PDB file of C-alpha atoms and ligand atoms in Angstrom:
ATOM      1  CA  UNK Y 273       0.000   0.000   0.000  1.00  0.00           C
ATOM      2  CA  UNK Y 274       1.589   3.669  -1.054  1.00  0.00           C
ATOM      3  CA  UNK Y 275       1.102   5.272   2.507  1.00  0.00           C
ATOM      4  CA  UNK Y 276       2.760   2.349   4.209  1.00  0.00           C
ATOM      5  CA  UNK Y 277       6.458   2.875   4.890  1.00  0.00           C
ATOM      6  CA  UNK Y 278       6.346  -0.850   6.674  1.00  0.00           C
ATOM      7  CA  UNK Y 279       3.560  -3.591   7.309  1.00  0.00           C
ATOM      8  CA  UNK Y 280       4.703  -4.917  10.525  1.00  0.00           C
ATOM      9  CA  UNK Y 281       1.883  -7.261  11.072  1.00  0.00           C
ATOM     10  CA  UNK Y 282      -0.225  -8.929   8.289  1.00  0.00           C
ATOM     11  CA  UNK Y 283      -4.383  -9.645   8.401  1.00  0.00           C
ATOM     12  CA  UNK Y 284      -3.390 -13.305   8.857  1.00  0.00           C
ATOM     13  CA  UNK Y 285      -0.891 -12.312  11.691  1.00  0.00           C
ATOM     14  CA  UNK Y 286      -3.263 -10.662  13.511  1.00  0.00           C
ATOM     15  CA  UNK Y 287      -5.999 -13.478  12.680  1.00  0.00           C
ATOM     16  CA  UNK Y 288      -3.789 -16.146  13.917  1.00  0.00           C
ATOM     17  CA  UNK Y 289      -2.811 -14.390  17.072  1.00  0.00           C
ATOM     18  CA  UNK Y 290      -6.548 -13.128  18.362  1.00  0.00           C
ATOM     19  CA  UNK Y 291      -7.782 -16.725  17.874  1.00  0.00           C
ATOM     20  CA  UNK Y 292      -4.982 -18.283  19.739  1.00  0.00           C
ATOM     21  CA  UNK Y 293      -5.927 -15.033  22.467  1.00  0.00           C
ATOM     22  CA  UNK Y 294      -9.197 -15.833  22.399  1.00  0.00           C
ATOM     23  CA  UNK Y 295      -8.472 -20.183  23.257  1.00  0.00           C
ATOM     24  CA  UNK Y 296      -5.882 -18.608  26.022  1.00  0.00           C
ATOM     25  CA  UNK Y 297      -8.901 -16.780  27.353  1.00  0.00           C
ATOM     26  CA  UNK Y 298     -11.229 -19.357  27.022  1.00  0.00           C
ATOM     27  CA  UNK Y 299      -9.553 -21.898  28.759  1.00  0.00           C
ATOM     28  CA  UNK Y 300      -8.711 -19.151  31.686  1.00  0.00           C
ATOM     29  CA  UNK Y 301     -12.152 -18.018  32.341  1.00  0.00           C
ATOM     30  CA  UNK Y 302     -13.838 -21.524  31.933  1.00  0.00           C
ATOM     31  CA  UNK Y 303     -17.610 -21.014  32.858  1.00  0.00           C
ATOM     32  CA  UNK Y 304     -17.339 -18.077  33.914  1.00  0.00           C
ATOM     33  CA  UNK Y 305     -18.811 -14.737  32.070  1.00  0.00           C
ATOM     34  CA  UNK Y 306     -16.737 -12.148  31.067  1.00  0.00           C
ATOM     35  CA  UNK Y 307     -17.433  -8.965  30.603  1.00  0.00           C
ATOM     36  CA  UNK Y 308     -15.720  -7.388  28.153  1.00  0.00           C
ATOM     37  CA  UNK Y 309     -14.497  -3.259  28.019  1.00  0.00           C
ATOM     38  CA  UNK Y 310     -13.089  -2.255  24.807  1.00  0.00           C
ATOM     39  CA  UNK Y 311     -11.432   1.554  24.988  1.00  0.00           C
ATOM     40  CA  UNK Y 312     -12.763   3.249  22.610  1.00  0.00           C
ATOM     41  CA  UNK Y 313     -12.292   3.481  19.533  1.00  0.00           C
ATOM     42  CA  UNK Y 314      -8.856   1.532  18.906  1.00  0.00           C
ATOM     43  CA  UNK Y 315      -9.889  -1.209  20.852  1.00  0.00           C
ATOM     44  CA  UNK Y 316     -12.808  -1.726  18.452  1.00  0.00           C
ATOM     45  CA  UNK Y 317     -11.562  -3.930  15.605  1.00  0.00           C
ATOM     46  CA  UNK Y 318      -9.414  -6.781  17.949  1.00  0.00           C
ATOM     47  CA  UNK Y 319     -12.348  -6.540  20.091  1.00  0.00           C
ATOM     48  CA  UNK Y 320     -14.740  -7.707  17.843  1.00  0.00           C
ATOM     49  CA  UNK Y 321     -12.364 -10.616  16.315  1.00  0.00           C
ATOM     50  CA  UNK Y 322     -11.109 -11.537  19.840  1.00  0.00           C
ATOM     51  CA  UNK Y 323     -14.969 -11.995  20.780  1.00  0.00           C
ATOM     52  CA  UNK Y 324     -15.569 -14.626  18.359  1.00  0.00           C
ATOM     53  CA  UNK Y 325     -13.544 -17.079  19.283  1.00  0.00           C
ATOM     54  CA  UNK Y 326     -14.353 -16.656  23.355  1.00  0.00           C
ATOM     55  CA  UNK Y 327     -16.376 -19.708  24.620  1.00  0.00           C
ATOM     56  CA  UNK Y 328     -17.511 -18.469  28.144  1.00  0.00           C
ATOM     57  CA  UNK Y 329     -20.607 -15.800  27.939  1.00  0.00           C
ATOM     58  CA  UNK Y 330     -19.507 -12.779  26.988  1.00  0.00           C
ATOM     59  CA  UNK Y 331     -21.178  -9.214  27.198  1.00  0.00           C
ATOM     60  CA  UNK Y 332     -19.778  -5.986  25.643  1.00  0.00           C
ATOM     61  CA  UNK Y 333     -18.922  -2.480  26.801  1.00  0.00           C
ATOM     62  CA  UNK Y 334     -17.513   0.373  25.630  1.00  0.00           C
ATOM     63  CA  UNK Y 335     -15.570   3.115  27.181  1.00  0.00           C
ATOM     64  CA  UNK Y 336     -14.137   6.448  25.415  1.00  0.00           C
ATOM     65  CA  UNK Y 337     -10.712   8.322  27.228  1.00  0.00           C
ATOM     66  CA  UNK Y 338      -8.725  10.175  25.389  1.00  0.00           C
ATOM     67  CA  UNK Y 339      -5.699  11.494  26.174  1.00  0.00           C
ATOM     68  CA  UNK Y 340      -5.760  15.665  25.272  1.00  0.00           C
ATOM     69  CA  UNK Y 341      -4.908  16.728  21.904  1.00  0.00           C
ATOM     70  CA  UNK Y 342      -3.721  14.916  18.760  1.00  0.00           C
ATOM     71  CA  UNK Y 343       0.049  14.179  19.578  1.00  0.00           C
ATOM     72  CA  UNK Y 344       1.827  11.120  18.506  1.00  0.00           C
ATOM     73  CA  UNK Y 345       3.123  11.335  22.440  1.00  0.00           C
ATOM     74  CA  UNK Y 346       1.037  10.128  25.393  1.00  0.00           C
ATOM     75  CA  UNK Y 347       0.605  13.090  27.135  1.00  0.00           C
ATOM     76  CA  UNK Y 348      -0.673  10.702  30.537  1.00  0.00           C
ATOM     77  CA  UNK Y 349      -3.634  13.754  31.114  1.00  0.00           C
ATOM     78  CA  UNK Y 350      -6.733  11.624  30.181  1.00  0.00           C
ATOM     79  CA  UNK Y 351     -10.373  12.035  30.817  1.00  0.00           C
ATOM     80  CA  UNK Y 352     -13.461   9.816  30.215  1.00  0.00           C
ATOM     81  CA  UNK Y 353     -15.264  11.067  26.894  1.00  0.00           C
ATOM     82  CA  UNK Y 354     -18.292   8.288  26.951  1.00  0.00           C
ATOM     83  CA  UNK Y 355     -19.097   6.027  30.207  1.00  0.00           C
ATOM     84  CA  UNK Y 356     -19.722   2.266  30.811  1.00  0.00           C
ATOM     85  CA  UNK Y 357     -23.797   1.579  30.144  1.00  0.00           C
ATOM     86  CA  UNK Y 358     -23.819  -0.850  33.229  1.00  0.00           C
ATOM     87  CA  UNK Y 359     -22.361  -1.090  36.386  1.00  0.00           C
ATOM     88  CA  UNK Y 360     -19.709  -3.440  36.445  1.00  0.00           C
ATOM     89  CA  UNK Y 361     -19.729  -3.997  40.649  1.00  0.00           C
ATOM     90  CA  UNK Y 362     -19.604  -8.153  41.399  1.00  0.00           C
ATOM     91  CA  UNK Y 363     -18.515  -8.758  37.602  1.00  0.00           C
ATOM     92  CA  UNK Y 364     -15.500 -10.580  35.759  1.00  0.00           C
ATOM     93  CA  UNK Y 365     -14.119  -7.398  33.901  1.00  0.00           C
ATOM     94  CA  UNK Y 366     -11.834  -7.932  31.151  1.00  0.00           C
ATOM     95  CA  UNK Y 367     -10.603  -4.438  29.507  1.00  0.00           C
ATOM     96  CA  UNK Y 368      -9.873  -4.643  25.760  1.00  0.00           C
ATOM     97  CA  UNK Y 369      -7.578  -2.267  24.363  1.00  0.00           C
ATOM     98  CA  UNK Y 370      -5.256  -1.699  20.951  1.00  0.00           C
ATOM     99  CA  UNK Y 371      -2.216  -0.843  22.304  1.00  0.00           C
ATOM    100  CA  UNK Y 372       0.030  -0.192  25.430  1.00  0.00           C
ATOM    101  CA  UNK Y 373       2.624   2.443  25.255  1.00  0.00           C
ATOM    102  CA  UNK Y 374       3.684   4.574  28.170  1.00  0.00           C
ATOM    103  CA  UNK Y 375       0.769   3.040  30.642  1.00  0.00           C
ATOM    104  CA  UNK Y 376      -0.602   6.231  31.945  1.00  0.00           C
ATOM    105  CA  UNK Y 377      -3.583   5.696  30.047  1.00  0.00           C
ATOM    106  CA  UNK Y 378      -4.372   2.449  31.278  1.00  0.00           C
ATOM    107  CA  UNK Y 379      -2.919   3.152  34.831  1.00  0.00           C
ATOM    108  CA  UNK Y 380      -5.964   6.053  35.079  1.00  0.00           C
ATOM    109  CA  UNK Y 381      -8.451   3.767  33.759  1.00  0.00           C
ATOM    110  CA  UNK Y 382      -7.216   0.491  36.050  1.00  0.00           C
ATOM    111  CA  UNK Y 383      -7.548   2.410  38.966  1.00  0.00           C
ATOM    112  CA  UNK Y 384     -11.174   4.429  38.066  1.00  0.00           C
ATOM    113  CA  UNK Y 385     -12.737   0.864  37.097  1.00  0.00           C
ATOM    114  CA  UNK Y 386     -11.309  -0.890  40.620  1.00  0.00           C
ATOM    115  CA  UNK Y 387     -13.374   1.660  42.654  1.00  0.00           C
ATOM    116  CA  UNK Y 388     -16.506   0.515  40.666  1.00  0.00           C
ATOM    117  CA  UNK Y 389     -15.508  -3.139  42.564  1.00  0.00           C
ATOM    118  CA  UNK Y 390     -15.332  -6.036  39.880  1.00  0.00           C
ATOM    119  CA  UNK Y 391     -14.911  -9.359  40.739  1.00  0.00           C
ATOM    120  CA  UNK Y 392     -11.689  -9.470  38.733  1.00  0.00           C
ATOM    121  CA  UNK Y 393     -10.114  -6.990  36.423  1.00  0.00           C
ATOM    122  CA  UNK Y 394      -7.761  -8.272  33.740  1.00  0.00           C
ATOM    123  CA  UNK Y 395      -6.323  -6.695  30.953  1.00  0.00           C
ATOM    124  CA  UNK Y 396      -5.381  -7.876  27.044  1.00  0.00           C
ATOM    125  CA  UNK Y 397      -3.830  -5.913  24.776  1.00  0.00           C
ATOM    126  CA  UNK Y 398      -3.319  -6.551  20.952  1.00  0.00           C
ATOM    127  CA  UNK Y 399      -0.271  -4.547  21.116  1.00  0.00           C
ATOM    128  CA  UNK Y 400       2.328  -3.728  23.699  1.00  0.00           C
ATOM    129  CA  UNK Y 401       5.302  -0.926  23.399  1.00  0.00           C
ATOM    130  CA  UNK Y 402       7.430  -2.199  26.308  1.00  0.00           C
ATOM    131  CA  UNK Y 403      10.113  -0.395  26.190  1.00  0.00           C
ATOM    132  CA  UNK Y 404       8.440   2.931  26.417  1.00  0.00           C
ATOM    133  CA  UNK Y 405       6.605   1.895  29.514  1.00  0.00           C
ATOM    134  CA  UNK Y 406       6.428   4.669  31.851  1.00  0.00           C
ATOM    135  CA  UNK Y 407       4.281   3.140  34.706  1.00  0.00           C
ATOM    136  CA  UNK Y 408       4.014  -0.577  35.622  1.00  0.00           C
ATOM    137  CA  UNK Y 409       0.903  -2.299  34.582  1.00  0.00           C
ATOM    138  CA  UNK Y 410      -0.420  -5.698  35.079  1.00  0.00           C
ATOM    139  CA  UNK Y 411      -1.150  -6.876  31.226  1.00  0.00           C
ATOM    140  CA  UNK Y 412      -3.057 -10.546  31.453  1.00  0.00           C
ATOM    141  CA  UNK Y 413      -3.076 -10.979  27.535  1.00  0.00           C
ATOM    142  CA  UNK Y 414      -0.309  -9.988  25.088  1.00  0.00           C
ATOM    143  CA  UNK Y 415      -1.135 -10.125  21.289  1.00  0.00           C
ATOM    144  CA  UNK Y 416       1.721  -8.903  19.926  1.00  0.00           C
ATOM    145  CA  UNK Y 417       5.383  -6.579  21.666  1.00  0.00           C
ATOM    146  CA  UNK Y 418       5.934  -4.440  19.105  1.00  0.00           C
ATOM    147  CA  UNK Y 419       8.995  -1.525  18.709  1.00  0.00           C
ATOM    148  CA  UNK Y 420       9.032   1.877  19.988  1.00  0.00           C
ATOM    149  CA  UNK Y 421       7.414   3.180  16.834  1.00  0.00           C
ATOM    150  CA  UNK Y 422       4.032   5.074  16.039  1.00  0.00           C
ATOM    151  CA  UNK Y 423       1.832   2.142  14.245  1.00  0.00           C
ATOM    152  CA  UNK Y 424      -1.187   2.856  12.367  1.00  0.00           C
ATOM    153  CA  UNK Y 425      -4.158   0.126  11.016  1.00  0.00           C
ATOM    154  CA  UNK Y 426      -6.460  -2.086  12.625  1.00  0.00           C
ATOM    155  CA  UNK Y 427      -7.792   0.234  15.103  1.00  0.00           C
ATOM    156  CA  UNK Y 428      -4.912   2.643  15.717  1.00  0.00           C
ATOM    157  CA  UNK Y 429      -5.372   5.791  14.295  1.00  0.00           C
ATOM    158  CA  UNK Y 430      -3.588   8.961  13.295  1.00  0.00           C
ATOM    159  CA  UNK Y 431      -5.694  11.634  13.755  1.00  0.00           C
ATOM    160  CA  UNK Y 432      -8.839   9.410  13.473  1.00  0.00           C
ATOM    161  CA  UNK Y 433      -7.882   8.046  10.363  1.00  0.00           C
ATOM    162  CA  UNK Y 434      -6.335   4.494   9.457  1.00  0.00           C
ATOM    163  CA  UNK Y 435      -8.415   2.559  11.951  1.00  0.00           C
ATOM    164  CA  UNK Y 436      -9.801   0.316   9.280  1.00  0.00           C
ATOM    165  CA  UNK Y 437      -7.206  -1.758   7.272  1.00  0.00           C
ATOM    166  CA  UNK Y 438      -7.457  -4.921   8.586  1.00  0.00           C
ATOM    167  CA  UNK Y 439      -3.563  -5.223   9.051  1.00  0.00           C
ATOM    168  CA  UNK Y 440      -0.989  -2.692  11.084  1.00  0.00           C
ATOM    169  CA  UNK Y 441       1.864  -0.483   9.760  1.00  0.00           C
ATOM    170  CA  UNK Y 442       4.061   2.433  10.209  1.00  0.00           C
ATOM    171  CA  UNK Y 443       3.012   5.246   8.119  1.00  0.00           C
ATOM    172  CA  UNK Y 444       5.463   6.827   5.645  1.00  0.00           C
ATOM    173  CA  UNK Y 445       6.857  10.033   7.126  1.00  0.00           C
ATOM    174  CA  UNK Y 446       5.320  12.322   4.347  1.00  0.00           C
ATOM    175  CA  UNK Y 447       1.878  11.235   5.865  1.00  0.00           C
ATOM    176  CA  UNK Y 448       3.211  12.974   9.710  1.00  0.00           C
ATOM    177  CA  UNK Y 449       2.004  16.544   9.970  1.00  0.00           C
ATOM    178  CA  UNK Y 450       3.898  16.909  13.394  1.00  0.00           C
TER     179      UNK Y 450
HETATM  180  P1  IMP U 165      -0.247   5.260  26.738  1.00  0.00           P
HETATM  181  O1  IMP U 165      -1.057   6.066  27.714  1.00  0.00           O
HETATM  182  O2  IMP U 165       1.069   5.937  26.431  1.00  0.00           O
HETATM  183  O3  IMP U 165      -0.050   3.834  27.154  1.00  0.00           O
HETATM  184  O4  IMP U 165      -1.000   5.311  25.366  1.00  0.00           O
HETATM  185  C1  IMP U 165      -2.056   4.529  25.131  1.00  0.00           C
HETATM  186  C2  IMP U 165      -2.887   5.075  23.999  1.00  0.00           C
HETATM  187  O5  IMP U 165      -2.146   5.907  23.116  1.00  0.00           O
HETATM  188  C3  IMP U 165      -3.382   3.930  23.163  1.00  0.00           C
HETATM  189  O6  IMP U 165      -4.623   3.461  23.649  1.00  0.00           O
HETATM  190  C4  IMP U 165      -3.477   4.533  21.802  1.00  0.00           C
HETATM  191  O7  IMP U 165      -4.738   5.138  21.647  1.00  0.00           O
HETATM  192  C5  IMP U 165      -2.417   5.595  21.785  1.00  0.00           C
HETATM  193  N1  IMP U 165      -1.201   5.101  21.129  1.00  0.00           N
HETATM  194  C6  IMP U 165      -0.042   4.722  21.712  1.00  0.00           C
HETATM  195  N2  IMP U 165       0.863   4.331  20.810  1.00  0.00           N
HETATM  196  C7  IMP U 165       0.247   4.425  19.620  1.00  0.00           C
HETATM  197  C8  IMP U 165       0.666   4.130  18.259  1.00  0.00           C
HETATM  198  O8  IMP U 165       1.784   3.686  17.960  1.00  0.00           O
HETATM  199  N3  IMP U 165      -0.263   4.381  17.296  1.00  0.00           N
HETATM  200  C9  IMP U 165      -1.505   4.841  17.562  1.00  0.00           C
HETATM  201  N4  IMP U 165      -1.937   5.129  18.795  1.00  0.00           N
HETATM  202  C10 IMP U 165      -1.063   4.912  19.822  1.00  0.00           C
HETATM  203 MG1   MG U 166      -6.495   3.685  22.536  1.00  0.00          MG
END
C-alpha cells in the first residue's frame, strides 16, 4: 500500500494471534462470564475478532478516554469522553484495548474501574510498546510486543484516520504533519 512505509503485522498475523488469544482466554475463564471493556475506539476492531472465538458468555462495553490533543506522544492527562452503560460492581471485567505504550492511560483507567468493585479486572492488549513503559501495569493478555514506533491500522489511528485496514503499519513520514 503507497502510505505504508512498513507492514509490521499482516491480516493473517493478527488473525492467527486473536484466535490463539481468544483459546488462552477461554480456557482461563472456563464457565465463567466475562465482561468485556473495549477503549474506545482503537480497541474496536481486535475486540470484535477476539470476541468470536471466546467460549464463556460474553457481554460488551464500551468506554471512550482520550488522552488531550492529537500528539503522537502520550501526554498521561486523560479524561473519560463516553461512560460504561452498566455497572460493572460483582462482575468478571476484562478491559480490551489496541495498544500499550507509556501506561498512563491504562494506569488512570485500572484504577477508576477498581473503585466501581469487579470481581476481577484483567487486561489484554493486541499490542504492547514495552520499552516505552512509563508506569508498571499488570497486562493478562499480550497479542503482539511491538517496537518503539508510532503504528497505524487495525484500530490505531492517526488523527482518526487508518483505523480500518485490517492489518498494522508504520506510516510513511510524508503522511506525519507533526
Ligand atoms: P499510553 O497512555 O502511552 O499507554 O498510550 C495509550 C494510547 O495511546 C493507546 O490506547 C493509543 O490510543 C495511543 N497510542 C499509543 N501508541 C500508539 C501508536 O503507535 N499508534 C496509535 N496510537 C497509539
Ligand atoms: Mg487507545
Amino acid at each position: 500500500m503507497e502510505i505504508a512505509k512498513r507492514i509490521l503485522l499482516s491480516e493473517a498475523t493478527i488473525q492467527q494471534r486473536v484466535q490463539e488469544l481468544g483459546q488462552e482466554i477461554s480456557r482461563d475463564y472456563g464457565d465463567t462470564s466475562i465482561c468485556l471493556v473495549c477503549i474506545l475506539k482503537g480497541g474496536l476492531m481486535f475486540l470484535t475478532d477476539l470476541a468470536k472465538h471466546i467460549v464463556p458468555p460474553v457481554t460488551f462495553d464500551f468506554i471512550g478516554i482520550s488522552s488531550y490533543g492529537h500528539a503522537t506522544q502520550s501526554s498521561g492527562v486523560v479524561r473519560i469522553t463516553k461512560d460504561l452503560e452498566d455497572s460493572i460492581e460483582g462482575k468478571h471485567v476484562l478491559i480490551v484495548e489496541d495498544i500499550i505504550d507509556s501506561g498512563l492511560t491504562l494506569r488512570y483507567l485500572i484504577n477508576n474501574l477498581h473503585d466501581r468493585r469487579p470481581a476481577s479486572l484483567r487486561i489484554c492488549t493486541l499490542l504492547d510498546k514495552r520499552e516505552n513503559r512509563k508506569v508498571d501495569i499488570p497486562v493478562d493478555y499480550v497479542g503482539f510486543s511491538v517496537p518503539n514506533e508510532f503504528l497505524v491500522g487495525y484500530g490505531l489511528d492517526y488523527k482518526e484516520y487508518y483505523r480500518n485496514t485490517p492489518f498494522v503499519f508504520v506510516l510513511k513520514p510524508e503522511y506525519y504533519e507533526d
